[in-house]
């Protein structure tokens, strides 16, 4: 209950100035909830995927959108489509989960104090490198679904937003590690 | 070897303890200890000035440079 309540505070705190500790708790809670929701969603899609041969429709949970038209008559289209979305979900899930652990490990009044936060942010940065592969996969994904997307009145050329996430996370990790080093040096200035 | 801090030598010459020096220069015992043991990364001029004033010495009495090797 506290996690859910803290996550709702997150949206409230974005638009108002706030106590850094409350902001951190809310962001951590939001990250955890997203991770769990992503796992549940991905598990549902996986479960439906295994039962696809018996199903006339393949409806996404909650959204009730039938994605079977994208399946066409080629099973490989379906594998690429579902596989790409699942990989994206799992990578984002792990990224959010470890980012939540990193946020929990830092003290917002003195964020560069705890050296034990460095391995966690390193893990987040290394995980984000997987997004380079995700964006490469997206090119294959777009190739398979482009025809069906045009029939549905939609079109997309490329997905480079995950590349941007990877760059941003790596830059953040680099800045944070430099911050830790500077703090340690500063502590030894008399 | 680099820079050597001879604060303990000067403190012994002036017969002043770490607690007394800390109170007179308004620097914490922890920071003075960091300086004395040579673990400090840097020293502010204001700190050096306060120490030299209290111990009635020159900066060269506190800091010494020795070649490596």
Tab-separated table of C-alpha atoms in Angstrom:
chain	number	residue	atom	x	y	z
A	1	UNK	CA	0.000	0.000	0.000
A	2	UNK	CA	2.833	2.374	0.865
A	3	UNK	CA	4.484	1.615	-2.508
A	4	UNK	CA	1.261	2.379	-4.404
A	5	UNK	CA	0.654	5.558	-2.414
A	6	UNK	CA	4.251	6.719	-2.968
A	7	UNK	CA	3.955	6.067	-6.712
A	8	UNK	CA	0.900	8.334	-6.976
A	9	UNK	CA	2.848	11.016	-5.124
A	10	UNK	CA	5.408	10.881	-7.936
A	11	UNK	CA	3.061	12.527	-10.460
A	12	UNK	CA	2.071	15.138	-7.918
A	13	UNK	CA	5.673	15.943	-7.068
A	14	UNK	CA	6.716	16.459	-10.711
A	15	UNK	CA	4.749	19.708	-10.823
A	16	UNK	CA	5.600	21.014	-7.379
A	17	UNK	CA	8.854	21.638	-5.530
A	18	UNK	CA	9.333	18.923	-2.957
A	19	UNK	CA	11.445	17.237	-0.360
A	20	UNK	CA	14.184	15.284	-2.235
A	21	UNK	CA	13.612	12.245	-0.011
A	22	UNK	CA	9.901	12.058	-0.884
A	23	UNK	CA	10.741	12.483	-4.579
A	24	UNK	CA	13.243	9.626	-4.380
A	25	UNK	CA	10.789	7.340	-2.536
A	26	UNK	CA	8.089	8.066	-5.118
A	27	UNK	CA	10.393	7.451	-8.088
A	28	UNK	CA	11.603	4.190	-6.537
A	29	UNK	CA	8.023	3.044	-5.939
A	30	UNK	CA	6.973	4.019	-9.477
A	31	UNK	CA	9.924	2.108	-10.953
A	32	UNK	CA	9.023	-1.011	-8.965
A	33	UNK	CA	5.365	-0.887	-9.982
A	34	UNK	CA	6.331	-0.441	-13.636
A	35	UNK	CA	8.664	-3.438	-13.411
A	36	UNK	CA	5.942	-5.662	-11.935
A	37	UNK	CA	3.323	-4.436	-14.428
A	38	UNK	CA	5.720	-5.083	-17.330
A	39	UNK	CA	6.370	-8.644	-16.134
A	40	UNK	CA	2.628	-9.370	-15.774
A	41	UNK	CA	1.892	-7.897	-19.219
A	42	UNK	CA	4.748	-9.825	-20.858
A	43	UNK	CA	3.704	-13.061	-19.125
A	44	UNK	CA	0.150	-12.599	-20.427
A	45	UNK	CA	1.379	-12.119	-23.982
A	46	UNK	CA	3.648	-15.170	-23.669
A	47	UNK	CA	0.744	-17.276	-22.374
A	48	UNK	CA	-1.487	-16.174	-25.256
A	49	UNK	CA	1.337	-16.766	-27.740
A	50	UNK	CA	1.576	-20.428	-26.742
A	51	UNK	CA	-2.177	-20.823	-27.295
A	52	UNK	CA	-2.240	-18.929	-30.624
A	53	UNK	CA	-3.112	-21.994	-32.716
A	54	UNK	CA	-6.406	-22.426	-30.840
A	55	UNK	CA	-7.312	-18.750	-30.834
A	56	UNK	CA	-9.288	-16.894	-33.443
A	57	UNK	CA	-8.219	-13.609	-31.980
A	58	UNK	CA	-5.185	-12.387	-30.107
A	59	UNK	CA	-6.341	-9.575	-27.901
A	60	UNK	CA	-3.915	-7.566	-25.840
A	61	UNK	CA	-4.875	-7.430	-22.137
A	62	UNK	CA	-6.845	-4.376	-20.990
A	63	UNK	CA	-6.521	-2.629	-24.378
A	64	UNK	CA	-8.726	-5.287	-26.111
A	65	UNK	CA	-6.923	-4.657	-29.387
A	66	UNK	CA	-6.837	-7.631	-31.745
A	67	UNK	CA	-3.304	-7.926	-33.161
A	68	UNK	CA	-4.016	-11.090	-35.177
A	69	UNK	CA	-4.262	-9.089	-38.463
A	70	UNK	CA	-0.538	-8.373	-38.037
A	71	UNK	CA	0.032	-12.120	-37.957
A	72	UNK	CA	-1.090	-12.555	-41.555
A	73	UNK	CA	-0.326	-16.034	-42.834
A	74	UNK	CA	3.330	-15.981	-41.858
A	75	UNK	CA	4.200	-17.309	-38.423
A	76	UNK	CA	7.612	-15.652	-38.583
A	77	UNK	CA	5.899	-12.230	-38.645
A	78	UNK	CA	4.196	-13.085	-35.393
A	79	UNK	CA	7.394	-14.390	-33.784
A	80	UNK	CA	9.291	-11.212	-34.725
A	81	UNK	CA	6.453	-8.975	-33.541
A	82	UNK	CA	5.872	-10.649	-30.188
A	83	UNK	CA	9.544	-11.461	-29.621
A	84	UNK	CA	10.603	-7.850	-30.154
A	85	UNK	CA	7.958	-6.494	-27.799
A	86	UNK	CA	8.847	-9.085	-25.137
A	87	UNK	CA	12.583	-8.352	-25.330
A	88	UNK	CA	11.855	-4.639	-25.021
A	89	UNK	CA	9.602	-5.229	-22.010
A	90	UNK	CA	12.031	-7.485	-20.183
A	91	UNK	CA	14.996	-5.154	-20.737
A	92	UNK	CA	12.949	-2.146	-19.583
A	93	UNK	CA	11.732	-4.149	-16.578
A	94	UNK	CA	15.241	-5.013	-15.435
A	95	UNK	CA	16.408	-1.460	-16.126
A	96	UNK	CA	13.617	0.046	-14.014
A	97	UNK	CA	14.108	-2.525	-11.244
A	98	UNK	CA	17.845	-1.905	-10.888
A	99	UNK	CA	17.356	1.842	-11.253
A	100	UNK	CA	14.900	1.620	-8.352
A	101	UNK	CA	17.542	-0.250	-6.307
A	102	UNK	CA	20.078	2.433	-7.177
A	103	UNK	CA	17.692	5.203	-6.112
A	104	UNK	CA	17.001	3.423	-2.847
A	105	UNK	CA	20.729	3.161	-2.130
A	106	UNK	CA	21.438	6.897	-2.395
A	107	UNK	CA	20.858	9.466	0.323
A	108	UNK	CA	19.235	12.481	-1.321
A	109	UNK	CA	20.744	14.903	1.219
A	110	UNK	CA	24.222	13.717	0.208
A	111	UNK	CA	23.846	11.698	-3.019
A	112	UNK	CA	27.559	11.160	-3.691
A	113	UNK	CA	28.311	9.709	-0.266
A	114	UNK	CA	27.637	5.992	-0.749
A	115	UNK	CA	30.236	4.136	-2.835
A	116	UNK	CA	27.981	1.046	-2.908
A	117	UNK	CA	25.663	2.874	-5.345
A	118	UNK	CA	28.358	2.717	-8.042
A	119	UNK	CA	27.976	-1.026	-8.876
A	120	UNK	CA	24.204	-0.545	-9.154
A	121	UNK	CA	24.441	2.378	-11.573
A	122	UNK	CA	27.095	0.427	-13.507
A	123	UNK	CA	24.607	-2.423	-13.861
A	124	UNK	CA	21.929	-0.029	-15.124
A	125	UNK	CA	24.388	1.477	-17.621
A	126	UNK	CA	25.489	-1.975	-18.854
A	127	UNK	CA	21.860	-3.102	-19.195
A	128	UNK	CA	21.084	0.010	-21.208
A	129	UNK	CA	23.677	-1.073	-23.777
A	130	UNK	CA	21.254	-3.865	-24.666
A	131	UNK	CA	19.102	-1.117	-26.153
A	132	UNK	CA	21.586	-0.844	-28.993
A	133	UNK	CA	20.580	-4.410	-29.877
A	134	UNK	CA	16.899	-3.588	-29.262
A	135	UNK	CA	17.040	-0.763	-31.784
A	136	UNK	CA	18.768	-3.062	-34.271
A	137	UNK	CA	15.956	-5.582	-33.741
A	138	UNK	CA	13.423	-2.804	-34.262
A	139	UNK	CA	14.647	-2.378	-37.827
A	140	UNK	CA	13.787	-6.037	-38.499
A	141	UNK	CA	10.475	-5.575	-36.648
A	142	UNK	CA	9.538	-2.574	-38.812
A	143	UNK	CA	10.410	-4.532	-41.955
A	144	UNK	CA	7.922	-7.240	-41.001
A	145	UNK	CA	5.053	-5.069	-39.849
A	146	UNK	CA	5.398	-2.150	-42.299
A	147	UNK	CA	2.910	-3.606	-44.766
A	148	UNK	CA	0.288	-4.350	-42.128
A	149	UNK	CA	0.820	-0.976	-40.457
A	150	UNK	CA	0.088	0.821	-43.744
A	151	UNK	CA	-3.195	-1.114	-44.034
A	152	UNK	CA	-4.103	0.088	-40.538
A	153	UNK	CA	-3.337	3.661	-41.568
A	154	UNK	CA	-0.132	3.972	-39.590
A	155	UNK	CA	3.531	4.131	-40.548
A	156	UNK	CA	6.843	4.268	-38.741
A	157	UNK	CA	10.373	4.569	-40.106
A	158	UNK	CA	12.604	3.850	-37.129
A	159	UNK	CA	12.715	3.429	-33.341
A	160	UNK	CA	15.715	5.282	-31.962
A	161	UNK	CA	14.220	6.353	-28.641
A	162	UNK	CA	15.818	3.394	-26.877
A	163	UNK	CA	19.199	4.417	-28.232
A	164	UNK	CA	18.600	7.826	-26.644
A	165	UNK	CA	17.751	6.113	-23.339
A	166	UNK	CA	21.012	4.138	-23.533
A	167	UNK	CA	23.054	7.310	-24.155
A	168	UNK	CA	21.320	9.228	-21.394
A	169	UNK	CA	21.729	6.434	-18.822
A	170	UNK	CA	25.414	6.030	-19.658
A	171	UNK	CA	26.071	9.771	-19.405
A	172	UNK	CA	24.216	9.858	-16.078
A	173	UNK	CA	26.285	6.910	-14.777
A	174	UNK	CA	29.510	8.653	-15.848
A	175	UNK	CA	28.515	11.919	-14.153
A	176	UNK	CA	27.483	10.089	-10.984
A	177	UNK	CA	30.797	8.195	-10.773
A	178	UNK	CA	32.704	11.451	-11.295
A	179	UNK	CA	30.592	12.984	-8.547
A	180	UNK	CA	31.560	10.197	-6.144
A	181	UNK	CA	35.268	10.706	-6.927
A	182	UNK	CA	35.009	14.482	-6.491
A	183	UNK	CA	33.193	14.055	-3.184
A	184	UNK	CA	35.851	11.663	-1.921
A	185	UNK	CA	38.595	14.119	-2.908
A	186	UNK	CA	36.695	16.999	-1.353
A	187	UNK	CA	36.347	15.095	1.906
A	188	UNK	CA	40.125	14.924	2.022
A	189	UNK	CA	40.569	18.687	1.602
A	190	UNK	CA	41.354	20.329	4.954
B	1	UNK	CA	57.501	10.311	-1.966
B	2	UNK	CA	56.038	13.730	-2.864
B	3	UNK	CA	54.786	16.141	-0.242
B	4	UNK	CA	55.447	15.255	3.390
B	5	UNK	CA	53.417	16.875	6.185
B	6	UNK	CA	55.517	17.556	9.293
B	7	UNK	CA	52.673	18.808	11.450
B	8	UNK	CA	53.373	16.291	14.214
B	9	UNK	CA	57.013	17.473	14.357
B	10	UNK	CA	55.961	21.116	14.763
B	11	UNK	CA	53.300	20.164	17.317
B	12	UNK	CA	55.954	18.327	19.357
B	13	UNK	CA	58.319	21.338	19.139
B	14	UNK	CA	55.622	23.725	20.331
B	15	UNK	CA	54.367	21.173	22.856
B	16	UNK	CA	50.767	21.412	21.729
B	17	UNK	CA	48.302	18.532	21.505
B	18	UNK	CA	45.920	17.791	18.659
B	19	UNK	CA	42.918	18.847	20.766
B	20	UNK	CA	44.467	22.199	21.627
B	21	UNK	CA	45.512	22.870	18.046
B	22	UNK	CA	42.033	21.927	16.820
B	23	UNK	CA	40.427	24.401	19.235
B	24	UNK	CA	42.843	27.221	18.330
B	25	UNK	CA	42.676	26.909	14.515
B	26	UNK	CA	38.978	25.983	14.458
B	27	UNK	CA	39.497	22.801	12.430
B	28	UNK	CA	38.047	19.467	13.474
B	29	UNK	CA	40.288	16.830	15.005
B	30	UNK	CA	39.311	14.474	12.167
B	31	UNK	CA	40.594	16.911	9.526
B	32	UNK	CA	43.779	17.594	11.466
B	33	UNK	CA	44.310	13.869	11.776
B	34	UNK	CA	43.837	13.471	7.996
B	35	UNK	CA	46.474	16.185	7.498
B	36	UNK	CA	48.880	14.746	10.050
B	37	UNK	CA	48.769	11.240	8.575
B	38	UNK	CA	49.395	12.526	5.050
B	39	UNK	CA	46.028	11.394	3.656
B	40	UNK	CA	44.877	14.895	2.728
B	41	UNK	CA	44.384	15.619	-0.982
B	42	UNK	CA	44.619	19.390	-0.600
B	43	UNK	CA	44.901	22.120	2.012
B	44	UNK	CA	43.283	25.536	1.862
B	45	UNK	CA	45.454	28.605	2.274
B	46	UNK	CA	43.222	29.742	5.122
B	47	UNK	CA	43.863	26.473	6.960
B	48	UNK	CA	47.632	26.679	6.389
B	49	UNK	CA	47.634	30.308	7.525
B	50	UNK	CA	45.742	29.437	10.727
B	51	UNK	CA	48.113	26.560	11.541
B	52	UNK	CA	51.245	28.633	10.863
B	53	UNK	CA	49.870	31.482	12.991
B	54	UNK	CA	49.119	29.173	15.916
B	55	UNK	CA	52.375	27.209	15.720
B	56	UNK	CA	54.421	30.368	14.953
B	57	UNK	CA	56.148	28.791	11.997
B	58	UNK	CA	56.518	29.005	8.211
B	59	UNK	CA	54.617	26.860	5.676
B	60	UNK	CA	57.920	25.195	4.816
B	61	UNK	CA	58.147	23.954	8.407
B	62	UNK	CA	54.851	22.116	7.916
B	63	UNK	CA	55.195	21.004	4.290
B	64	UNK	CA	58.256	19.368	2.780
B	65	UNK	CA	58.836	18.036	-0.719
B	66	UNK	CA	60.918	14.927	-1.332
B	67	UNK	CA	61.748	13.373	-4.666
B	68	UNK	CA	60.205	9.973	-5.470
B	69	UNK	CA	62.563	7.007	-5.333
